[in-house]
PDB file of C-alpha atoms in Angstrom:
ATOM      1  CA  UNK A   1     127.391-147.893 217.269  1.00  0.00           C
ATOM      2  CA  UNK A   2     129.956-145.270 216.534  1.00  0.00           C
ATOM      3  CA  UNK A   3     129.735-143.307 219.763  1.00  0.00           C
ATOM      4  CA  UNK A   4     128.628-144.579 223.140  1.00  0.00           C
ATOM      5  CA  UNK A   5     127.505-141.115 224.188  1.00  0.00           C
ATOM      6  CA  UNK A   6     124.977-140.880 221.397  1.00  0.00           C
ATOM      7  CA  UNK A   7     121.369-140.662 222.450  1.00  0.00           C
ATOM      8  CA  UNK A   8     119.069-143.601 221.762  1.00  0.00           C
ATOM      9  CA  UNK A   9     117.382-141.892 218.821  1.00  0.00           C
ATOM     10  CA  UNK A  10     120.720-141.537 217.019  1.00  0.00           C
ATOM     11  CA  UNK A  11     121.373-145.266 216.913  1.00  0.00           C
ATOM     12  CA  UNK A  12     119.852-147.578 214.321  1.00  0.00           C
ATOM     13  CA  UNK A  13     116.654-147.574 212.291  1.00  0.00           C
ATOM     14  CA  UNK A  14     113.075-147.693 213.573  1.00  0.00           C
ATOM     15  CA  UNK A  15     112.840-151.400 212.687  1.00  0.00           C
ATOM     16  CA  UNK A  16     116.042-152.111 214.634  1.00  0.00           C
ATOM     17  CA  UNK A  17     114.639-150.214 217.632  1.00  0.00           C
ATOM     18  CA  UNK A  18     111.450-152.290 217.393  1.00  0.00           C
ATOM     19  CA  UNK A  19     113.390-155.571 217.301  1.00  0.00           C
ATOM     20  CA  UNK A  20     115.711-154.516 220.134  1.00  0.00           C
ATOM     21  CA  UNK A  21     112.770-153.348 222.260  1.00  0.00           C
ATOM     22  CA  UNK A  22     110.917-156.628 221.767  1.00  0.00           C
ATOM     23  CA  UNK A  23     114.019-158.634 222.687  1.00  0.00           C
ATOM     24  CA  UNK A  24     114.604-156.561 225.826  1.00  0.00           C
ATOM     25  CA  UNK A  25     110.968-156.873 226.890  1.00  0.00           C
ATOM     26  CA  UNK A  26     110.958-160.661 226.450  1.00  0.00           C
ATOM     27  CA  UNK A  27     114.046-161.243 228.602  1.00  0.00           C
ATOM     28  CA  UNK A  28     113.211-158.609 231.204  1.00  0.00           C
ATOM     29  CA  UNK A  29     109.721-159.962 231.847  1.00  0.00           C
ATOM     30  CA  UNK A  30     110.874-163.522 232.521  1.00  0.00           C
ATOM     31  CA  UNK A  31     113.532-162.325 234.977  1.00  0.00           C
ATOM     32  CA  UNK A  32     111.222-160.145 237.077  1.00  0.00           C
ATOM     33  CA  UNK A  33     107.973-162.159 236.799  1.00  0.00           C
ATOM     34  CA  UNK A  34     107.949-163.395 240.442  1.00  0.00           C
ATOM     35  CA  UNK A  35     108.405-159.870 241.814  1.00  0.00           C
ATOM     36  CA  UNK A  36     105.640-158.645 239.523  1.00  0.00           C
ATOM     37  CA  UNK A  37     103.206-161.229 240.931  1.00  0.00           C
ATOM     38  CA  UNK A  38     104.183-160.280 244.509  1.00  0.00           C
ATOM     39  CA  UNK A  39     103.743-156.575 243.736  1.00  0.00           C
ATOM     40  CA  UNK A  40     100.252-157.087 242.321  1.00  0.00           C
ATOM     41  CA  UNK A  41      99.181-159.227 245.305  1.00  0.00           C
ATOM     42  CA  UNK A  42     100.381-156.553 247.752  1.00  0.00           C
ATOM     43  CA  UNK A  43      98.776-153.732 245.771  1.00  0.00           C
ATOM     44  CA  UNK A  44      95.396-155.470 245.873  1.00  0.00           C
ATOM     45  CA  UNK A  45      95.571-156.139 249.624  1.00  0.00           C
ATOM     46  CA  UNK A  46      93.418-153.697 251.578  1.00  0.00           C
ATOM     47  CA  UNK A  47      93.988-155.242 255.004  1.00  0.00           C
ATOM     48  CA  UNK A  48      97.012-154.995 257.284  1.00  0.00           C
ATOM     49  CA  UNK A  49      98.712-157.593 259.473  1.00  0.00           C
ATOM     50  CA  UNK A  50      98.993-155.039 262.272  1.00  0.00           C
ATOM     51  CA  UNK A  51      95.289-154.076 262.176  1.00  0.00           C
ATOM     52  CA  UNK A  52      92.993-156.965 263.230  1.00  0.00           C
ATOM     53  CA  UNK A  53      89.903-154.847 262.518  1.00  0.00           C
ATOM     54  CA  UNK A  54      90.780-154.879 258.825  1.00  0.00           C
ATOM     55  CA  UNK A  55      90.583-158.705 258.754  1.00  0.00           C
ATOM     56  CA  UNK A  56      86.818-158.913 259.198  1.00  0.00           C
ATOM     57  CA  UNK A  57      86.042-159.377 255.507  1.00  0.00           C
ATOM     58  CA  UNK A  58      88.964-161.595 254.480  1.00  0.00           C
ATOM     59  CA  UNK A  59      86.637-164.477 253.469  1.00  0.00           C
ATOM     60  CA  UNK A  60      89.538-166.906 253.520  1.00  0.00           C
ATOM     61  CA  UNK A  61      91.948-164.667 251.623  1.00  0.00           C
ATOM     62  CA  UNK A  62      95.620-164.505 252.624  1.00  0.00           C
ATOM     63  CA  UNK A  63      97.405-161.793 254.607  1.00  0.00           C
ATOM     64  CA  UNK A  64     100.708-160.812 253.052  1.00  0.00           C
ATOM     65  CA  UNK A  65     103.466-158.961 254.883  1.00  0.00           C
ATOM     66  CA  UNK A  66     106.660-158.051 253.060  1.00  0.00           C
ATOM     67  CA  UNK A  67     108.293-159.350 249.898  1.00  0.00           C
ATOM     68  CA  UNK A  68     110.052-162.526 251.087  1.00  0.00           C
ATOM     69  CA  UNK A  69     107.161-163.755 253.289  1.00  0.00           C
ATOM     70  CA  UNK A  70     104.790-163.233 250.350  1.00  0.00           C
ATOM     71  CA  UNK A  71     107.066-165.249 248.071  1.00  0.00           C
ATOM     72  CA  UNK A  72     107.225-168.047 250.670  1.00  0.00           C
ATOM     73  CA  UNK A  73     103.425-167.973 251.059  1.00  0.00           C
ATOM     74  CA  UNK A  74     102.864-168.278 247.305  1.00  0.00           C
ATOM     75  CA  UNK A  75     105.417-171.104 247.018  1.00  0.00           C
ATOM     76  CA  UNK A  76     103.812-172.982 249.921  1.00  0.00           C
ATOM     77  CA  UNK A  77     100.208-172.648 248.739  1.00  0.00           C
ATOM     78  CA  UNK A  78     100.491-172.339 244.944  1.00  0.00           C
ATOM     79  CA  UNK A  79     103.831-173.896 244.054  1.00  0.00           C
ATOM     80  CA  UNK A  80     106.683-172.513 241.958  1.00  0.00           C
ATOM     81  CA  UNK A  81     104.389-171.826 238.987  1.00  0.00           C
ATOM     82  CA  UNK A  82     102.393-169.455 241.205  1.00  0.00           C
ATOM     83  CA  UNK A  83     105.222-166.947 240.892  1.00  0.00           C
ATOM     84  CA  UNK A  84     104.792-166.906 237.110  1.00  0.00           C
ATOM     85  CA  UNK A  85     101.004-166.544 237.022  1.00  0.00           C
ATOM     86  CA  UNK A  86      99.893-164.449 234.085  1.00  0.00           C
ATOM     87  CA  UNK A  87     103.254-164.907 232.368  1.00  0.00           C
ATOM     88  CA  UNK A  88     101.791-165.589 228.900  1.00  0.00           C
ATOM     89  CA  UNK A  89      99.846-162.304 228.605  1.00  0.00           C
ATOM     90  CA  UNK A  90     102.689-160.582 230.484  1.00  0.00           C
ATOM     91  CA  UNK A  91     105.327-161.781 228.005  1.00  0.00           C
ATOM     92  CA  UNK A  92     103.123-160.631 225.120  1.00  0.00           C
ATOM     93  CA  UNK A  93     102.623-157.349 226.986  1.00  0.00           C
ATOM     94  CA  UNK A  94     106.315-156.714 227.647  1.00  0.00           C
ATOM     95  CA  UNK A  95     107.431-157.638 224.128  1.00  0.00           C
ATOM     96  CA  UNK A  96     104.736-155.512 222.460  1.00  0.00           C
ATOM     97  CA  UNK A  97     105.028-152.652 224.943  1.00  0.00           C
ATOM     98  CA  UNK A  98     108.818-152.389 224.720  1.00  0.00           C
ATOM     99  CA  UNK A  99     108.820-152.621 220.931  1.00  0.00           C
ATOM    100  CA  UNK A 100     106.172-149.898 220.560  1.00  0.00           C
ATOM    101  CA  UNK A 101     107.686-147.737 223.298  1.00  0.00           C
ATOM    102  CA  UNK A 102     111.227-147.611 221.906  1.00  0.00           C
ATOM    103  CA  UNK A 103     110.004-147.179 218.328  1.00  0.00           C
ATOM    104  CA  UNK A 104     107.747-144.282 219.348  1.00  0.00           C
ATOM    105  CA  UNK A 105     110.516-142.745 221.447  1.00  0.00           C
ATOM    106  CA  UNK A 106     112.868-142.695 218.473  1.00  0.00           C
ATOM    107  CA  UNK A 107     110.170-141.324 216.163  1.00  0.00           C
ATOM    108  CA  UNK A 108     109.159-138.485 218.516  1.00  0.00           C
ATOM    109  CA  UNK A 109     112.732-137.409 219.323  1.00  0.00           C
ATOM    110  CA  UNK A 110     113.567-137.443 215.613  1.00  0.00           C
ATOM    111  CA  UNK A 111     110.437-135.391 214.868  1.00  0.00           C
ATOM    112  CA  UNK A 112     111.378-132.835 217.540  1.00  0.00           C
ATOM    113  CA  UNK A 113     114.918-132.571 216.163  1.00  0.00           C
ATOM    114  CA  UNK A 114     113.691-132.126 212.593  1.00  0.00           C
ATOM    115  CA  UNK A 115     111.432-129.243 213.663  1.00  0.00           C
ATOM    116  CA  UNK A 116     113.965-127.410 215.805  1.00  0.00           C
ATOM    117  CA  UNK A 117     114.896-125.068 212.955  1.00  0.00           C
ATOM    118  CA  UNK A 118     111.288-123.834 212.790  1.00  0.00           C
ATOM    119  CA  UNK A 119     111.415-122.280 216.251  1.00  0.00           C
ATOM    120  CA  UNK A 120     113.647-119.710 217.915  1.00  0.00           C
ATOM    121  CA  UNK A 121     113.506-121.511 221.261  1.00  0.00           C
ATOM    122  CA  UNK A 122     115.573-124.654 221.604  1.00  0.00           C
ATOM    123  CA  UNK A 123     114.064-127.387 223.785  1.00  0.00           C
ATOM    124  CA  UNK A 124     116.482-128.599 226.498  1.00  0.00           C
ATOM    125  CA  UNK A 125     117.567-132.198 225.965  1.00  0.00           C
ATOM    126  CA  UNK A 126     116.014-133.299 229.269  1.00  0.00           C
ATOM    127  CA  UNK A 127     112.662-131.721 228.297  1.00  0.00           C
ATOM    128  CA  UNK A 128     112.865-133.309 224.844  1.00  0.00           C
ATOM    129  CA  UNK A 129     113.472-136.720 226.424  1.00  0.00           C
ATOM    130  CA  UNK A 130     110.581-136.155 228.858  1.00  0.00           C
ATOM    131  CA  UNK A 131     108.145-135.288 226.036  1.00  0.00           C
ATOM    132  CA  UNK A 132     109.266-138.228 223.898  1.00  0.00           C
ATOM    133  CA  UNK A 133     109.191-140.618 226.853  1.00  0.00           C
ATOM    134  CA  UNK A 134     105.702-139.513 227.896  1.00  0.00           C
ATOM    135  CA  UNK A 135     104.426-139.913 224.332  1.00  0.00           C
ATOM    136  CA  UNK A 136     106.089-143.313 223.974  1.00  0.00           C
ATOM    137  CA  UNK A 137     104.603-144.530 227.249  1.00  0.00           C
ATOM    138  CA  UNK A 138     101.133-143.278 226.347  1.00  0.00           C
ATOM    139  CA  UNK A 139     101.073-144.853 222.884  1.00  0.00           C
ATOM    140  CA  UNK A 140     102.455-148.183 224.146  1.00  0.00           C
ATOM    141  CA  UNK A 141      99.993-148.257 227.054  1.00  0.00           C
ATOM    142  CA  UNK A 142      96.913-147.698 224.881  1.00  0.00           C
ATOM    143  CA  UNK A 143      98.091-150.252 222.325  1.00  0.00           C
ATOM    144  CA  UNK A 144      98.787-153.013 224.864  1.00  0.00           C
ATOM    145  CA  UNK A 145      96.368-152.236 227.699  1.00  0.00           C
ATOM    146  CA  UNK A 146      94.134-155.339 227.366  1.00  0.00           C
ATOM    147  CA  UNK A 147      97.248-157.493 227.892  1.00  0.00           C
ATOM    148  CA  UNK A 148      98.105-155.454 230.998  1.00  0.00           C
ATOM    149  CA  UNK A 149      94.626-156.056 232.393  1.00  0.00           C
ATOM    150  CA  UNK A 150      94.857-159.788 231.669  1.00  0.00           C
ATOM    151  CA  UNK A 151      98.279-159.951 233.342  1.00  0.00           C
ATOM    152  CA  UNK A 152      96.844-158.356 236.500  1.00  0.00           C
ATOM    153  CA  UNK A 153      93.802-160.619 236.646  1.00  0.00           C
ATOM    154  CA  UNK A 154      95.795-163.816 236.155  1.00  0.00           C
ATOM    155  CA  UNK A 155      98.315-162.766 238.814  1.00  0.00           C
ATOM    156  CA  UNK A 156      95.457-161.934 241.215  1.00  0.00           C
ATOM    157  CA  UNK A 157      93.630-165.260 241.022  1.00  0.00           C
ATOM    158  CA  UNK A 158      94.324-168.217 243.302  1.00  0.00           C
ATOM    159  CA  UNK A 159      94.371-171.945 242.630  1.00  0.00           C
ATOM    160  CA  UNK A 160      91.180-172.961 244.433  1.00  0.00           C
ATOM    161  CA  UNK A 161      88.719-170.849 242.448  1.00  0.00           C
ATOM    162  CA  UNK A 162      90.268-170.167 239.073  1.00  0.00           C
ATOM    163  CA  UNK A 163      88.293-167.492 237.285  1.00  0.00           C
ATOM    164  CA  UNK A 164      90.182-167.791 234.012  1.00  0.00           C
ATOM    165  CA  UNK A 165      91.654-171.254 233.263  1.00  0.00           C
ATOM    166  CA  UNK A 166      93.217-170.021 230.019  1.00  0.00           C
ATOM    167  CA  UNK A 167      93.866-166.859 228.084  1.00  0.00           C
ATOM    168  CA  UNK A 168      91.277-167.741 225.458  1.00  0.00           C
ATOM    169  CA  UNK A 169      88.618-168.262 228.121  1.00  0.00           C
ATOM    170  CA  UNK A 170      89.572-164.971 229.741  1.00  0.00           C
ATOM    171  CA  UNK A 171      89.120-163.103 226.457  1.00  0.00           C
ATOM    172  CA  UNK A 172      85.744-164.737 225.828  1.00  0.00           C
ATOM    173  CA  UNK A 173      84.501-164.268 229.395  1.00  0.00           C
ATOM    174  CA  UNK A 174      85.530-160.623 229.749  1.00  0.00           C
ATOM    175  CA  UNK A 175      84.130-159.779 226.327  1.00  0.00           C
ATOM    176  CA  UNK A 176      80.838-161.523 227.138  1.00  0.00           C
ATOM    177  CA  UNK A 177      80.336-160.231 230.694  1.00  0.00           C
ATOM    178  CA  UNK A 178      81.970-156.783 230.553  1.00  0.00           C
ATOM    179  CA  UNK A 179      82.103-155.849 226.888  1.00  0.00           C
ATOM    180  CA  UNK A 180      84.949-154.097 225.109  1.00  0.00           C
ATOM    181  CA  UNK A 181      85.114-151.505 227.911  1.00  0.00           C
ATOM    182  CA  UNK A 182      86.010-154.309 230.311  1.00  0.00           C
ATOM    183  CA  UNK A 183      89.397-154.698 228.625  1.00  0.00           C
ATOM    184  CA  UNK A 184      90.163-151.024 229.319  1.00  0.00           C
ATOM    185  CA  UNK A 185      89.231-150.727 233.003  1.00  0.00           C
ATOM    186  CA  UNK A 186      91.652-148.294 234.634  1.00  0.00           C
ATOM    187  CA  UNK A 187      93.057-146.929 231.370  1.00  0.00           C
ATOM    188  CA  UNK A 188      92.638-143.338 232.602  1.00  0.00           C
ATOM    189  CA  UNK A 189      94.746-143.928 235.719  1.00  0.00           C
ATOM    190  CA  UNK A 190      97.239-145.894 233.619  1.00  0.00           C
ATOM    191  CA  UNK A 191      97.774-142.944 231.264  1.00  0.00           C
ATOM    192  CA  UNK A 192      97.900-140.515 234.197  1.00  0.00           C
ATOM    193  CA  UNK A 193     100.684-142.651 235.686  1.00  0.00           C
ATOM    194  CA  UNK A 194     102.614-143.788 232.630  1.00  0.00           C
ATOM    195  CA  UNK A 195     103.049-140.411 230.921  1.00  0.00           C
ATOM    196  CA  UNK A 196     104.957-138.736 233.794  1.00  0.00           C
ATOM    197  CA  UNK A 197     106.643-142.054 234.686  1.00  0.00           C
ATOM    198  CA  UNK A 198     108.114-142.700 231.241  1.00  0.00           C
ATOM    199  CA  UNK A 199     108.787-138.998 230.688  1.00  0.00           C
ATOM    200  CA  UNK A 200     110.785-138.774 233.911  1.00  0.00           C
ATOM    201  CA  UNK A 201     112.458-142.125 233.240  1.00  0.00           C
ATOM    202  CA  UNK A 202     113.822-141.150 229.831  1.00  0.00           C
ATOM    203  CA  UNK A 203     114.746-137.630 230.974  1.00  0.00           C
ATOM    204  CA  UNK A 204     116.849-139.006 233.839  1.00  0.00           C
ATOM    205  CA  UNK A 205     118.196-141.897 231.772  1.00  0.00           C
ATOM    206  CA  UNK A 206     119.339-139.757 228.840  1.00  0.00           C
ATOM    207  CA  UNK A 207     120.881-137.247 231.266  1.00  0.00           C
ATOM    208  CA  UNK A 208     122.863-139.842 233.232  1.00  0.00           C
ATOM    209  CA  UNK A 209     123.787-142.231 230.436  1.00  0.00           C
ATOM    210  CA  UNK A 210     126.535-140.139 228.760  1.00  0.00           C
ATOM    211  CA  UNK A 211     128.275-139.703 232.117  1.00  0.00           C
ATOM    212  CA  UNK A 212     128.067-143.354 233.152  1.00  0.00           C
ATOM    213  CA  UNK A 213     129.057-145.157 229.955  1.00  0.00           C
ATOM    214  CA  UNK A 214     132.680-144.113 230.476  1.00  0.00           C
ATOM    215  CA  UNK A 215     132.881-145.614 233.968  1.00  0.00           C
ATOM    216  CA  UNK A 216     134.707-148.908 234.378  1.00  0.00           C
ATOM    217  CA  UNK A 217     131.700-150.975 235.438  1.00  0.00           C
ATOM    218  CA  UNK A 218     131.158-154.756 235.105  1.00  0.00           C
ATOM    219  CA  UNK A 219     129.847-155.836 231.688  1.00  0.00           C
ATOM    220  CA  UNK A 220     129.924-152.201 230.469  1.00  0.00           C
ATOM    221  CA  UNK A 221     126.756-151.629 232.488  1.00  0.00           C
ATOM    222  CA  UNK A 222     126.677-147.815 232.598  1.00  0.00           C
ATOM    223  CA  UNK A 223     123.380-147.876 230.737  1.00  0.00           C
ATOM    224  CA  UNK A 224     121.985-150.385 233.217  1.00  0.00           C
ATOM    225  CA  UNK A 225     122.952-148.179 236.177  1.00  0.00           C
ATOM    226  CA  UNK A 226     121.341-145.167 234.524  1.00  0.00           C
ATOM    227  CA  UNK A 227     118.220-147.285 233.988  1.00  0.00           C
ATOM    228  CA  UNK A 228     118.104-148.290 237.664  1.00  0.00           C
ATOM    229  CA  UNK A 229     118.426-144.716 238.955  1.00  0.00           C
ATOM    230  CA  UNK A 230     115.879-143.405 236.449  1.00  0.00           C
ATOM    231  CA  UNK A 231     113.409-146.173 237.250  1.00  0.00           C
ATOM    232  CA  UNK A 232     113.607-145.753 241.050  1.00  0.00           C
ATOM    233  CA  UNK A 233     113.035-142.002 240.802  1.00  0.00           C
ATOM    234  CA  UNK A 234     110.161-142.298 238.330  1.00  0.00           C
ATOM    235  CA  UNK A 235     108.485-145.255 240.066  1.00  0.00           C
ATOM    236  CA  UNK A 236     108.454-143.623 243.505  1.00  0.00           C
ATOM    237  CA  UNK A 237     106.893-140.446 242.163  1.00  0.00           C
ATOM    238  CA  UNK A 238     104.058-142.142 240.281  1.00  0.00           C
ATOM    239  CA  UNK A 239     103.421-145.298 242.333  1.00  0.00           C
ATOM    240  CA  UNK A 240      99.990-144.362 243.803  1.00  0.00           C
ATOM    241  CA  UNK A 241      98.487-144.171 240.307  1.00  0.00           C
ATOM    242  CA  UNK A 242      99.921-147.588 239.482  1.00  0.00           C
ATOM    243  CA  UNK A 243      98.209-149.009 242.577  1.00  0.00           C
ATOM    244  CA  UNK A 244      94.923-147.336 241.624  1.00  0.00           C
ATOM    245  CA  UNK A 245      95.171-148.875 238.148  1.00  0.00           C
ATOM    246  CA  UNK A 246      95.586-152.370 239.610  1.00  0.00           C
ATOM    247  CA  UNK A 247      92.603-151.915 241.936  1.00  0.00           C
ATOM    248  CA  UNK A 248      90.387-150.755 239.056  1.00  0.00           C
ATOM    249  CA  UNK A 249      91.561-153.544 236.735  1.00  0.00           C
ATOM    250  CA  UNK A 250      90.037-156.212 238.996  1.00  0.00           C
ATOM    251  CA  UNK A 251      86.650-154.521 239.276  1.00  0.00           C
ATOM    252  CA  UNK A 252      83.625-156.042 237.604  1.00  0.00           C
ATOM    253  CA  UNK A 253      81.615-159.250 238.146  1.00  0.00           C
ATOM    254  CA  UNK A 254      84.683-161.281 239.233  1.00  0.00           C
ATOM    255  CA  UNK A 255      85.892-158.806 241.898  1.00  0.00           C
ATOM    256  CA  UNK A 256      85.024-161.053 244.862  1.00  0.00           C
ATOM    257  CA  UNK A 257      86.702-164.185 243.455  1.00  0.00           C
ATOM    258  CA  UNK A 258      90.379-163.204 243.397  1.00  0.00           C
ATOM    259  CA  UNK A 259      92.933-164.297 246.001  1.00  0.00           C
ATOM    260  CA  UNK A 260      91.936-161.178 247.976  1.00  0.00           C
ATOM    261  CA  UNK A 261      88.165-161.559 248.239  1.00  0.00           C
ATOM    262  CA  UNK A 262      87.583-158.264 250.027  1.00  0.00           C
ATOM    263  CA  UNK A 263      88.674-155.845 247.294  1.00  0.00           C
ATOM    264  CA  UNK A 264      86.400-152.784 247.642  1.00  0.00           C
ATOM    265  CA  UNK A 265      84.236-151.612 244.765  1.00  0.00           C
ATOM    266  CA  UNK A 266      85.561-148.538 242.975  1.00  0.00           C
ATOM    267  CA  UNK A 267      83.416-147.152 240.189  1.00  0.00           C
ATOM    268  CA  UNK A 268      83.875-143.392 239.994  1.00  0.00           C
ATOM    269  CA  UNK A 269      87.233-142.951 238.323  1.00  0.00           C
ATOM    270  CA  UNK A 270      90.822-142.334 239.390  1.00  0.00           C
ATOM    271  CA  UNK A 271      90.354-139.339 241.717  1.00  0.00           C
ATOM    272  CA  UNK A 272      87.431-140.942 243.558  1.00  0.00           C
ATOM    273  CA  UNK A 273      89.384-144.188 243.926  1.00  0.00           C
ATOM    274  CA  UNK A 274      92.333-142.315 245.446  1.00  0.00           C
ATOM    275  CA  UNK A 275      90.002-140.625 247.940  1.00  0.00           C
ATOM    276  CA  UNK A 276      88.342-143.941 248.818  1.00  0.00           C
ATOM    277  CA  UNK A 277      91.689-145.653 249.443  1.00  0.00           C
ATOM    278  CA  UNK A 278      92.945-142.801 251.640  1.00  0.00           C
ATOM    279  CA  UNK A 279      89.680-142.756 253.619  1.00  0.00           C
ATOM    280  CA  UNK A 280      89.763-146.515 254.231  1.00  0.00           C
ATOM    281  CA  UNK A 281      93.500-147.269 254.461  1.00  0.00           C
ATOM    282  CA  UNK A 282      95.209-143.923 254.983  1.00  0.00           C
ATOM    283  CA  UNK A 283      97.912-142.420 252.770  1.00  0.00           C
ATOM    284  CA  UNK A 284     100.041-145.527 253.354  1.00  0.00           C
ATOM    285  CA  UNK A 285      97.397-147.476 251.463  1.00  0.00           C
ATOM    286  CA  UNK A 286      98.484-145.744 248.258  1.00  0.00           C
ATOM    287  CA  UNK A 287     101.987-147.165 248.670  1.00  0.00           C
ATOM    288  CA  UNK A 288     101.218-150.833 249.327  1.00  0.00           C
ATOM    289  CA  UNK A 289     103.806-152.872 247.468  1.00  0.00           C
ATOM    290  CA  UNK A 290     106.169-149.924 246.855  1.00  0.00           C
ATOM    291  CA  UNK A 291     109.198-151.735 248.287  1.00  0.00           C
ATOM    292  CA  UNK A 292     108.808-154.801 246.097  1.00  0.00           C
ATOM    293  CA  UNK A 293     107.926-152.506 243.198  1.00  0.00           C
ATOM    294  CA  UNK A 294     111.284-150.783 243.574  1.00  0.00           C
ATOM    295  CA  UNK A 295     113.003-154.159 243.950  1.00  0.00           C
ATOM    296  CA  UNK A 296     111.301-155.135 240.705  1.00  0.00           C
ATOM    297  CA  UNK A 297     111.811-151.854 238.888  1.00  0.00           C
ATOM    298  CA  UNK A 298     115.559-151.731 239.484  1.00  0.00           C
ATOM    299  CA  UNK A 299     116.487-155.128 237.951  1.00  0.00           C
ATOM    300  CA  UNK A 300     113.749-154.813 235.315  1.00  0.00           C
ATOM    301  CA  UNK A 301     115.074-151.477 234.084  1.00  0.00           C
ATOM    302  CA  UNK A 302     118.675-152.634 234.342  1.00  0.00           C
ATOM    303  CA  UNK A 303     117.968-155.808 232.361  1.00  0.00           C
ATOM    304  CA  UNK A 304     115.759-153.951 229.871  1.00  0.00           C
ATOM    305  CA  UNK A 305     118.209-151.156 229.094  1.00  0.00           C
ATOM    306  CA  UNK A 306     121.279-153.425 229.205  1.00  0.00           C
ATOM    307  CA  UNK A 307     119.635-155.944 226.853  1.00  0.00           C
ATOM    308  CA  UNK A 308     118.104-153.226 224.690  1.00  0.00           C
ATOM    309  CA  UNK A 309     121.404-151.462 224.005  1.00  0.00           C
ATOM    310  CA  UNK A 310     123.195-154.715 223.210  1.00  0.00           C
ATOM    311  CA  UNK A 311     120.353-156.043 221.089  1.00  0.00           C
ATOM    312  CA  UNK A 312     120.258-152.741 219.189  1.00  0.00           C
ATOM    313  CA  UNK A 313     124.027-152.941 218.654  1.00  0.00           C
ATOM    314  CA  UNK A 314     123.595-156.505 217.357  1.00  0.00           C
ATOM    315  CA  UNK A 315     120.782-155.585 214.943  1.00  0.00           C
ATOM    316  CA  UNK A 316     122.662-152.503 213.679  1.00  0.00           C
ATOM    317  CA  UNK A 317     125.770-154.629 213.043  1.00  0.00           C
ATOM    318  CA  UNK A 318     123.597-157.252 211.354  1.00  0.00           C
ATOM    319  CA  UNK A 319     122.105-154.569 209.119  1.00  0.00           C
ATOM    320  CA  UNK A 320     125.515-153.179 208.228  1.00  0.00           C
ATOM    321  CA  UNK A 321     126.729-156.689 207.444  1.00  0.00           C
ATOM    322  CA  UNK A 322     123.716-157.236 205.188  1.00  0.00           C
ATOM    323  CA  UNK A 323     124.354-153.949 203.394  1.00  0.00           C
ATOM    324  CA  UNK A 324     127.984-154.936 202.924  1.00  0.00           C
ATOM    325  CA  UNK A 325     127.018-158.210 201.303  1.00  0.00           C
ATOM    326  CA  UNK A 326     124.645-156.372 198.942  1.00  0.00           C
ATOM    327  CA  UNK A 327     127.443-153.975 198.004  1.00  0.00           C
ATOM    328  CA  UNK A 328     129.780-156.863 197.196  1.00  0.00           C
ATOM    329  CA  UNK A 329     127.097-158.531 195.117  1.00  0.00           C
TER     330      UNK A 329
END
């Protein structure tokens, strides 16, 4: 890369962005998998340790309190592999999602730049990044949503009553019992959350990145720091919709068989689900798992952006080397 302050769209080809995004997604997912499982378990929990009245319908399900106690509980009752439940669909999800997201982001920002001369009003760079990020998040979410749903359902099931023993069985069972629509439960809330989340993420990231890359940080991690700050800000602002998506994803005929057996039935869309959660659990109910989500989001974004930029640099250099060999030939 010729200039560290260049924006992401200015570096490499679309194919190189796809490859770099897939590489970043693969590594990032494996690193943060345990925190992802903990986050999903906490998001699906409707009861509280401090409220005995909420324990009446536990039906043998666990009561989680905090990130570290939840990790210890999973290790004690489900073993080390319990922290990587749903990792196969999740790895496929992260690789596909990141590849599509970064490719779309580059394409949209390039399209906006190419059409700037057709309008008298110049779009601010932050607004351009927000639009491209929102579009990238939306496209990637729609394209990979069934994998997201599978990841949630695998992470939500316990060891005693396994609903889906394998990914193939899960695909067959959901298709048979819930139809194609079953693979897209909660898509509306996912799009409502991911568009502002990714828009805000890229707007903050692209704004901070040029200022941080010049700082003397370990491993040249200015991009990673920008990713952490952007992720924390975006995640906090859109977290309730992420929780709603998880609750809706485990609806259907298997709702009462997950590790939390008292998940309420939500069947009237995102807004109605938000109202139902607030009525039953209060506003705090919309933020269950936020702390671990931020713990997860920070390293995930740092690893993703750090790996992405270095993978992109590697693929660009590889391409230039290949072109050089062709020129010599």
